[in-house]
């Protein structure tokens, strides 16, 4: 119906002129006292043939319109599906489309080159910055100074941020290093928890965790990153109390803290890129990237991640690992 409206609107000039000329002839015949039927009869015949012409022309234009609607679904080789050129307007429009397509392809190529250069630079930077970090960690391990533990904790946080940059760069790269297979879930959890052992001890946060004795089809490195981010957030927003790691049936990994919780108006947005919420604005150090990366990684791995919080009674992050359609290498 919408297309019919625009079709008639496009041809309103022809209809107006036909009506105007018929009226002029009718007035002239009446003034010269010539029978009006001499005008009305030919006018009716012309209107009949015009209606037949419009009917077939409308079908042709509708077919072209439907073809263009179909073309919208194609993202590649768009120009190969353009309708056949029948008028000068068709040729002009297609020339414009081809010029715009060439310009868009050129811009896309330039942007891909710039993005690739930027990714290569930051990837190299991440690997280079890891060398002095490792050197400082080694120095601190051999130091008995009182501040060594605090510096080591800050250094660990820096190392986390560097790893976050690397994961962020790899997430949108043209290639991935996913190794999807069956892993021992306890080994992944223990590896992640071990990195935060010093913080648990120094801040006197109790860890409640008992081995599950199950396996999960996932990628060890990427899932470890997700678990580390969740534990890091739990420690950041839990001044005192306990962090629990437990399993819900069938394979939902839960990491619960007794911290300050998440505001009800923020709970639906914590996985958005750059969103920090009330707690993040108070903390001033939150980037809003960690949980966003967790969400993206879980999606790529075929897992789901969600959050529950009851105000100031803590937060629980749930990672559903029960995905049976992943390809196992």
Tab-separated table of C-alpha atoms in Angstrom:
chain	number	residue	atom	x	y	z
A	1	UNK	CA	0.000	0.000	0.000
A	2	UNK	CA	2.850	2.361	0.810
A	3	UNK	CA	4.496	1.684	-2.544
A	4	UNK	CA	1.170	2.285	-4.351
A	5	UNK	CA	0.859	5.645	-2.632
A	6	UNK	CA	4.350	6.715	-3.706
A	7	UNK	CA	3.775	5.355	-7.218
A	8	UNK	CA	0.609	7.444	-7.714
A	9	UNK	CA	2.306	10.442	-6.135
A	10	UNK	CA	5.172	10.107	-8.609
A	11	UNK	CA	2.734	10.164	-11.548
A	12	UNK	CA	0.382	12.822	-10.254
A	13	UNK	CA	1.726	15.348	-12.775
A	14	UNK	CA	0.613	13.210	-15.728
A	15	UNK	CA	-2.834	12.640	-14.196
A	16	UNK	CA	-3.207	16.369	-13.528
A	17	UNK	CA	-2.240	17.354	-17.075
A	18	UNK	CA	-4.598	14.769	-18.598
A	19	UNK	CA	-7.469	16.082	-16.466
A	20	UNK	CA	-6.574	19.697	-17.285
A	21	UNK	CA	-6.462	19.112	-21.048
A	22	UNK	CA	-9.775	17.210	-20.950
A	23	UNK	CA	-11.372	20.107	-19.051
A	24	UNK	CA	-9.977	22.657	-21.521
A	25	UNK	CA	-11.324	20.731	-24.490
A	26	UNK	CA	-14.692	20.301	-22.763
A	27	UNK	CA	-14.947	24.037	-22.050
A	28	UNK	CA	-13.980	24.868	-25.619
A	29	UNK	CA	-16.579	22.510	-27.065
A	30	UNK	CA	-19.274	23.922	-24.804
A	31	UNK	CA	-18.381	27.505	-25.762
A	32	UNK	CA	-18.612	26.631	-29.464
A	33	UNK	CA	-21.845	24.695	-28.774
A	34	UNK	CA	-20.344	21.409	-29.862
A	35	UNK	CA	-21.775	18.298	-28.156
A	36	UNK	CA	-19.816	17.467	-24.982
A	37	UNK	CA	-19.931	13.763	-25.884
A	38	UNK	CA	-17.412	14.491	-28.640
A	39	UNK	CA	-14.887	15.194	-25.871
A	40	UNK	CA	-16.036	12.873	-23.104
A	41	UNK	CA	-16.106	9.743	-25.251
A	42	UNK	CA	-12.462	10.075	-26.502
A	43	UNK	CA	-11.435	11.138	-23.010
A	44	UNK	CA	-12.937	7.979	-21.521
A	45	UNK	CA	-11.164	5.842	-24.113
A	46	UNK	CA	-7.870	7.569	-23.335
A	47	UNK	CA	-8.464	7.095	-19.600
A	48	UNK	CA	-9.151	3.382	-20.153
A	49	UNK	CA	-5.931	2.806	-22.097
A	50	UNK	CA	-4.041	4.939	-19.568
A	51	UNK	CA	-5.377	2.735	-16.749
A	52	UNK	CA	-4.222	-0.387	-18.603
A	53	UNK	CA	-0.801	1.182	-19.117
A	54	UNK	CA	-0.575	2.205	-15.448
A	55	UNK	CA	-1.557	-1.314	-14.353
A	56	UNK	CA	1.305	-2.973	-16.259
A	57	UNK	CA	3.716	-0.155	-15.448
A	58	UNK	CA	2.845	-0.487	-11.762
A	59	UNK	CA	3.566	-4.238	-11.866
A	60	UNK	CA	6.933	-3.585	-13.497
A	61	UNK	CA	7.867	-0.903	-10.957
A	62	UNK	CA	6.685	-3.087	-8.081
A	63	UNK	CA	8.874	-5.921	-9.350
A	64	UNK	CA	11.849	-3.555	-9.464
A	65	UNK	CA	11.050	-2.323	-5.958
A	66	UNK	CA	10.895	-5.878	-4.582
A	67	UNK	CA	14.211	-6.603	-6.265
A	68	UNK	CA	15.794	-3.622	-4.549
A	69	UNK	CA	14.345	-4.748	-1.212
A	70	UNK	CA	15.988	-8.145	-1.753
A	71	UNK	CA	19.306	-6.472	-2.546
A	72	UNK	CA	19.313	-4.847	0.894
A	73	UNK	CA	19.967	-8.294	2.385
A	74	UNK	CA	23.244	-8.678	0.520
A	75	UNK	CA	26.346	-7.314	2.225
A	76	UNK	CA	28.862	-8.384	-0.428
A	77	UNK	CA	28.851	-8.120	-4.212
A	78	UNK	CA	25.951	-5.709	-4.003
A	79	UNK	CA	26.527	-4.348	-7.490
A	80	UNK	CA	26.081	-7.782	-9.061
A	81	UNK	CA	22.414	-7.820	-8.022
A	82	UNK	CA	21.311	-4.391	-9.230
A	83	UNK	CA	18.269	-4.391	-11.559
A	84	UNK	CA	18.713	-4.202	-15.318
A	85	UNK	CA	19.131	-0.642	-16.631
A	86	UNK	CA	16.023	0.471	-18.515
A	87	UNK	CA	16.071	4.258	-18.244
A	88	UNK	CA	18.610	7.053	-18.086
A	89	UNK	CA	17.681	7.555	-14.421
A	90	UNK	CA	18.495	3.898	-13.702
A	91	UNK	CA	21.920	4.325	-15.281
A	92	UNK	CA	22.601	7.572	-13.395
A	93	UNK	CA	21.604	6.078	-10.056
A	94	UNK	CA	23.673	2.950	-10.614
A	95	UNK	CA	26.699	5.049	-11.554
A	96	UNK	CA	26.310	6.980	-8.307
A	97	UNK	CA	25.983	3.726	-6.356
A	98	UNK	CA	29.140	2.328	-7.987
A	99	UNK	CA	31.100	5.486	-7.181
A	100	UNK	CA	29.911	5.388	-3.580
A	101	UNK	CA	30.767	1.683	-3.357
A	102	UNK	CA	34.304	2.328	-4.647
A	103	UNK	CA	34.749	5.142	-2.144
A	104	UNK	CA	33.437	2.993	0.705
A	105	UNK	CA	35.750	0.121	-0.205
A	106	UNK	CA	38.709	2.494	-0.271
A	107	UNK	CA	37.820	3.921	3.128
A	108	UNK	CA	37.326	0.435	4.561
A	109	UNK	CA	40.735	-0.640	3.278
A	110	UNK	CA	42.394	2.422	4.793
A	111	UNK	CA	40.637	1.868	8.126
A	112	UNK	CA	41.620	-1.814	8.179
A	113	UNK	CA	45.245	-0.890	7.545
A	114	UNK	CA	45.194	1.709	10.332
A	115	UNK	CA	43.465	-0.718	12.711
A	116	UNK	CA	45.952	-3.456	11.876
A	117	UNK	CA	48.887	-1.095	12.486
A	118	UNK	CA	47.399	0.030	15.794
A	119	UNK	CA	46.734	-3.559	16.873
A	120	UNK	CA	50.279	-4.624	15.962
A	121	UNK	CA	51.733	-1.681	17.874
A	122	UNK	CA	49.770	-2.254	21.075
A	123	UNK	CA	50.310	-6.006	20.910
A	124	UNK	CA	54.057	-5.417	20.677
A	125	UNK	CA	53.801	-2.862	23.498
A	126	UNK	CA	51.993	-5.340	25.758
A	127	UNK	CA	54.649	-7.995	25.213
A	128	UNK	CA	57.441	-5.468	25.792
A	129	UNK	CA	55.914	-4.077	28.994
A	130	UNK	CA	55.674	-7.594	30.422
A	131	UNK	CA	59.475	-7.808	30.560
A	132	UNK	CA	60.031	-5.010	33.117
A	133	UNK	CA	56.975	-6.190	35.057
A	134	UNK	CA	58.502	-9.650	35.398
A	135	UNK	CA	61.831	-8.096	36.389
A	136	UNK	CA	60.211	-5.983	39.113
A	137	UNK	CA	58.272	-9.001	40.416
A	138	UNK	CA	61.506	-10.970	40.691
A	139	UNK	CA	63.147	-8.100	42.557
A	140	UNK	CA	60.249	-7.844	44.997
A	141	UNK	CA	60.360	-11.570	45.694
A	142	UNK	CA	63.929	-11.180	46.889
A	143	UNK	CA	63.124	-8.127	49.002
A	144	UNK	CA	62.203	-8.182	52.694
A	145	UNK	CA	61.032	-4.566	52.824
A	146	UNK	CA	57.688	-3.870	54.490
A	147	UNK	CA	56.258	-2.200	51.427
A	148	UNK	CA	57.115	-5.123	49.119
A	149	UNK	CA	53.727	-6.773	49.566
A	150	UNK	CA	51.837	-3.582	48.762
A	151	UNK	CA	53.998	-2.854	45.727
A	152	UNK	CA	53.621	-6.448	44.557
A	153	UNK	CA	49.838	-6.131	44.782
A	154	UNK	CA	49.868	-2.906	42.761
A	155	UNK	CA	52.192	-4.517	40.249
A	156	UNK	CA	49.806	-7.452	39.945
A	157	UNK	CA	46.994	-4.994	39.210
A	158	UNK	CA	49.127	-3.396	36.486
A	159	UNK	CA	49.761	-6.834	35.052
A	160	UNK	CA	46.009	-7.435	34.987
A	161	UNK	CA	45.395	-4.203	33.096
A	162	UNK	CA	48.087	-5.097	30.576
A	163	UNK	CA	46.516	-8.523	30.086
A	164	UNK	CA	43.139	-6.826	29.649
A	165	UNK	CA	44.567	-4.700	26.817
A	166	UNK	CA	45.918	-7.805	25.108
A	167	UNK	CA	42.597	-9.634	25.410
A	168	UNK	CA	40.737	-6.589	24.121
A	169	UNK	CA	42.966	-6.473	21.042
A	170	UNK	CA	42.637	-10.184	20.360
A	171	UNK	CA	38.878	-10.187	20.802
A	172	UNK	CA	38.170	-8.406	17.492
A	173	UNK	CA	41.126	-9.716	15.511
A	174	UNK	CA	40.644	-11.670	12.281
A	175	UNK	CA	42.104	-14.767	13.889
A	176	UNK	CA	41.573	-16.371	17.267
A	177	UNK	CA	43.684	-18.697	19.338
A	178	UNK	CA	40.767	-20.567	20.894
A	179	UNK	CA	41.547	-24.147	21.838
A	180	UNK	CA	38.130	-25.618	22.583
A	181	UNK	CA	38.332	-28.934	24.355
A	182	UNK	CA	37.399	-30.626	27.624
A	183	UNK	CA	39.231	-29.164	30.623
A	184	UNK	CA	39.288	-29.910	34.330
A	185	UNK	CA	37.292	-27.014	35.786
A	186	UNK	CA	39.020	-27.232	39.170
A	187	UNK	CA	42.433	-26.722	37.596
A	188	UNK	CA	41.236	-23.535	35.884
A	189	UNK	CA	39.681	-22.200	39.104
A	190	UNK	CA	42.723	-23.062	41.240
A	191	UNK	CA	45.024	-21.315	38.762
A	192	UNK	CA	42.913	-18.167	38.874
A	193	UNK	CA	42.543	-18.180	42.676
A	194	UNK	CA	46.270	-18.701	43.188
A	195	UNK	CA	47.026	-15.361	41.545
A	196	UNK	CA	44.949	-13.588	44.187
A	197	UNK	CA	46.219	-15.583	47.185
A	198	UNK	CA	48.218	-12.626	48.518
A	199	UNK	CA	45.196	-10.327	48.427
A	200	UNK	CA	42.987	-12.869	50.171
A	201	UNK	CA	45.548	-13.210	52.963
A	202	UNK	CA	46.430	-9.527	53.335
A	203	UNK	CA	42.796	-8.381	53.388
A	204	UNK	CA	41.649	-11.361	55.487
A	205	UNK	CA	38.944	-12.327	53.014
A	206	UNK	CA	37.771	-15.908	53.496
A	207	UNK	CA	37.546	-18.124	50.405
A	208	UNK	CA	34.887	-20.833	50.406
A	209	UNK	CA	35.646	-23.346	47.692
A	210	UNK	CA	35.542	-27.112	47.442
A	211	UNK	CA	36.701	-28.922	44.253
A	212	UNK	CA	33.861	-29.934	41.950
A	213	UNK	CA	35.534	-32.850	40.202
A	214	UNK	CA	33.948	-32.073	36.815
A	215	UNK	CA	35.119	-31.045	33.361
A	216	UNK	CA	33.877	-28.346	31.015
A	217	UNK	CA	34.141	-27.848	27.262
A	218	UNK	CA	35.755	-24.430	26.940
A	219	UNK	CA	39.028	-22.618	26.305
A	220	UNK	CA	41.315	-22.700	29.323
A	221	UNK	CA	43.089	-19.376	28.772
A	222	UNK	CA	40.017	-17.306	27.935
A	223	UNK	CA	37.844	-18.808	30.684
A	224	UNK	CA	40.673	-18.226	33.162
A	225	UNK	CA	40.671	-14.560	32.188
A	226	UNK	CA	36.917	-14.351	32.815
A	227	UNK	CA	37.185	-16.009	36.244
A	228	UNK	CA	40.118	-13.776	37.202
A	229	UNK	CA	38.156	-10.654	36.264
A	230	UNK	CA	35.180	-11.761	38.348
A	231	UNK	CA	37.365	-12.596	41.367
A	232	UNK	CA	39.207	-9.294	40.970
A	233	UNK	CA	35.913	-7.383	41.036
A	234	UNK	CA	34.717	-9.401	44.023
A	235	UNK	CA	37.874	-8.517	45.968
A	236	UNK	CA	37.693	-4.871	44.895
A	237	UNK	CA	34.180	-4.390	46.243
A	238	UNK	CA	34.384	-6.666	49.295
A	239	UNK	CA	36.059	-4.818	52.177
A	240	UNK	CA	35.522	-7.780	54.489
A	241	UNK	CA	33.695	-11.074	54.591
A	242	UNK	CA	33.790	-14.001	52.215
A	243	UNK	CA	33.994	-14.954	48.556
A	244	UNK	CA	32.363	-18.263	47.658
A	245	UNK	CA	32.913	-20.341	44.548
A	246	UNK	CA	30.324	-23.047	44.050
A	247	UNK	CA	28.467	-24.940	41.352
A	248	UNK	CA	24.788	-24.944	40.464
A	249	UNK	CA	23.286	-27.794	38.480
A	250	UNK	CA	24.032	-28.737	35.838
A	251	UNK	CA	27.204	-26.691	35.122
A	252	UNK	CA	26.776	-23.123	36.292
A	253	UNK	CA	29.867	-21.712	37.990
A	254	UNK	CA	28.909	-19.183	40.678
A	255	UNK	CA	31.244	-16.658	42.285
A	256	UNK	CA	29.568	-14.894	45.186
A	257	UNK	CA	30.865	-12.126	47.439
A	258	UNK	CA	29.573	-10.369	50.547
A	259	UNK	CA	30.597	-6.946	49.308
A	260	UNK	CA	28.743	-3.700	48.689
A	261	UNK	CA	26.569	-5.167	45.928
A	262	UNK	CA	25.244	-3.546	42.778
A	263	UNK	CA	22.549	-0.894	42.626
A	264	UNK	CA	19.237	-2.216	41.187
A	265	UNK	CA	19.288	0.362	38.387
A	266	UNK	CA	22.789	-0.792	37.345
A	267	UNK	CA	22.385	-4.573	37.385
A	268	UNK	CA	21.085	-4.763	33.791
A	269	UNK	CA	23.929	-2.642	32.401
A	270	UNK	CA	27.092	-3.888	34.120
A	271	UNK	CA	28.154	-5.878	31.035
A	272	UNK	CA	27.924	-2.856	28.740
A	273	UNK	CA	31.135	-1.389	27.382
A	274	UNK	CA	32.385	1.491	29.514
A	275	UNK	CA	29.558	1.284	32.061
A	276	UNK	CA	30.805	1.691	35.636
A	277	UNK	CA	27.609	2.330	37.603
A	278	UNK	CA	27.331	3.921	41.045
A	279	UNK	CA	30.100	1.813	42.566
A	280	UNK	CA	32.454	2.506	39.676
A	281	UNK	CA	31.895	6.264	39.925
A	282	UNK	CA	32.603	6.076	43.650
A	283	UNK	CA	35.716	3.953	43.154
A	284	UNK	CA	37.071	6.263	40.386
A	285	UNK	CA	39.350	3.422	39.181
A	286	UNK	CA	36.761	1.342	37.360
A	287	UNK	CA	37.100	1.304	33.584
A	288	UNK	CA	33.883	-0.503	32.674
A	289	UNK	CA	35.863	-2.839	30.410
A	290	UNK	CA	36.412	-5.947	32.544
A	291	UNK	CA	32.855	-7.293	32.651
A	292	UNK	CA	32.276	-6.189	29.060
A	293	UNK	CA	35.198	-8.387	27.999
A	294	UNK	CA	33.837	-11.232	30.132
A	295	UNK	CA	30.494	-10.996	28.343
A	296	UNK	CA	32.098	-10.964	24.899
A	297	UNK	CA	34.417	-13.856	25.713
A	298	UNK	CA	31.615	-15.984	27.167
A	299	UNK	CA	29.519	-15.351	24.066
A	300	UNK	CA	32.400	-16.426	21.825
A	301	UNK	CA	32.908	-19.561	23.904
A	302	UNK	CA	29.224	-20.447	23.857
A	303	UNK	CA	28.777	-19.691	27.564
A	304	UNK	CA	26.452	-17.219	29.244
A	305	UNK	CA	27.233	-14.871	32.099
A	306	UNK	CA	24.779	-13.080	34.371
A	307	UNK	CA	24.726	-11.188	37.651
A	308	UNK	CA	22.447	-11.119	40.678
A	309	UNK	CA	22.674	-8.674	43.544
A	310	UNK	CA	20.450	-7.891	46.499
A	311	UNK	CA	21.479	-4.375	47.326
A	312	UNK	CA	24.213	-4.318	49.952
A	313	UNK	CA	24.179	-8.071	50.562
A	314	UNK	CA	26.761	-8.862	47.927
A	315	UNK	CA	26.802	-10.027	44.341
A	316	UNK	CA	26.851	-13.386	42.591
A	317	UNK	CA	28.166	-13.806	39.050
A	318	UNK	CA	26.942	-16.934	37.254
A	319	UNK	CA	28.761	-18.486	34.287
A	320	UNK	CA	26.752	-21.189	32.552
A	321	UNK	CA	29.213	-23.716	31.094
A	322	UNK	CA	26.622	-26.291	30.060
A	323	UNK	CA	26.979	-25.851	26.301
A	324	UNK	CA	26.937	-29.050	24.245
A	325	UNK	CA	27.292	-27.607	20.735
A	326	UNK	CA	30.872	-26.398	21.036
A	327	UNK	CA	33.407	-27.962	18.702
A	328	UNK	CA	35.892	-30.060	20.651
A	329	UNK	CA	39.409	-30.176	19.234
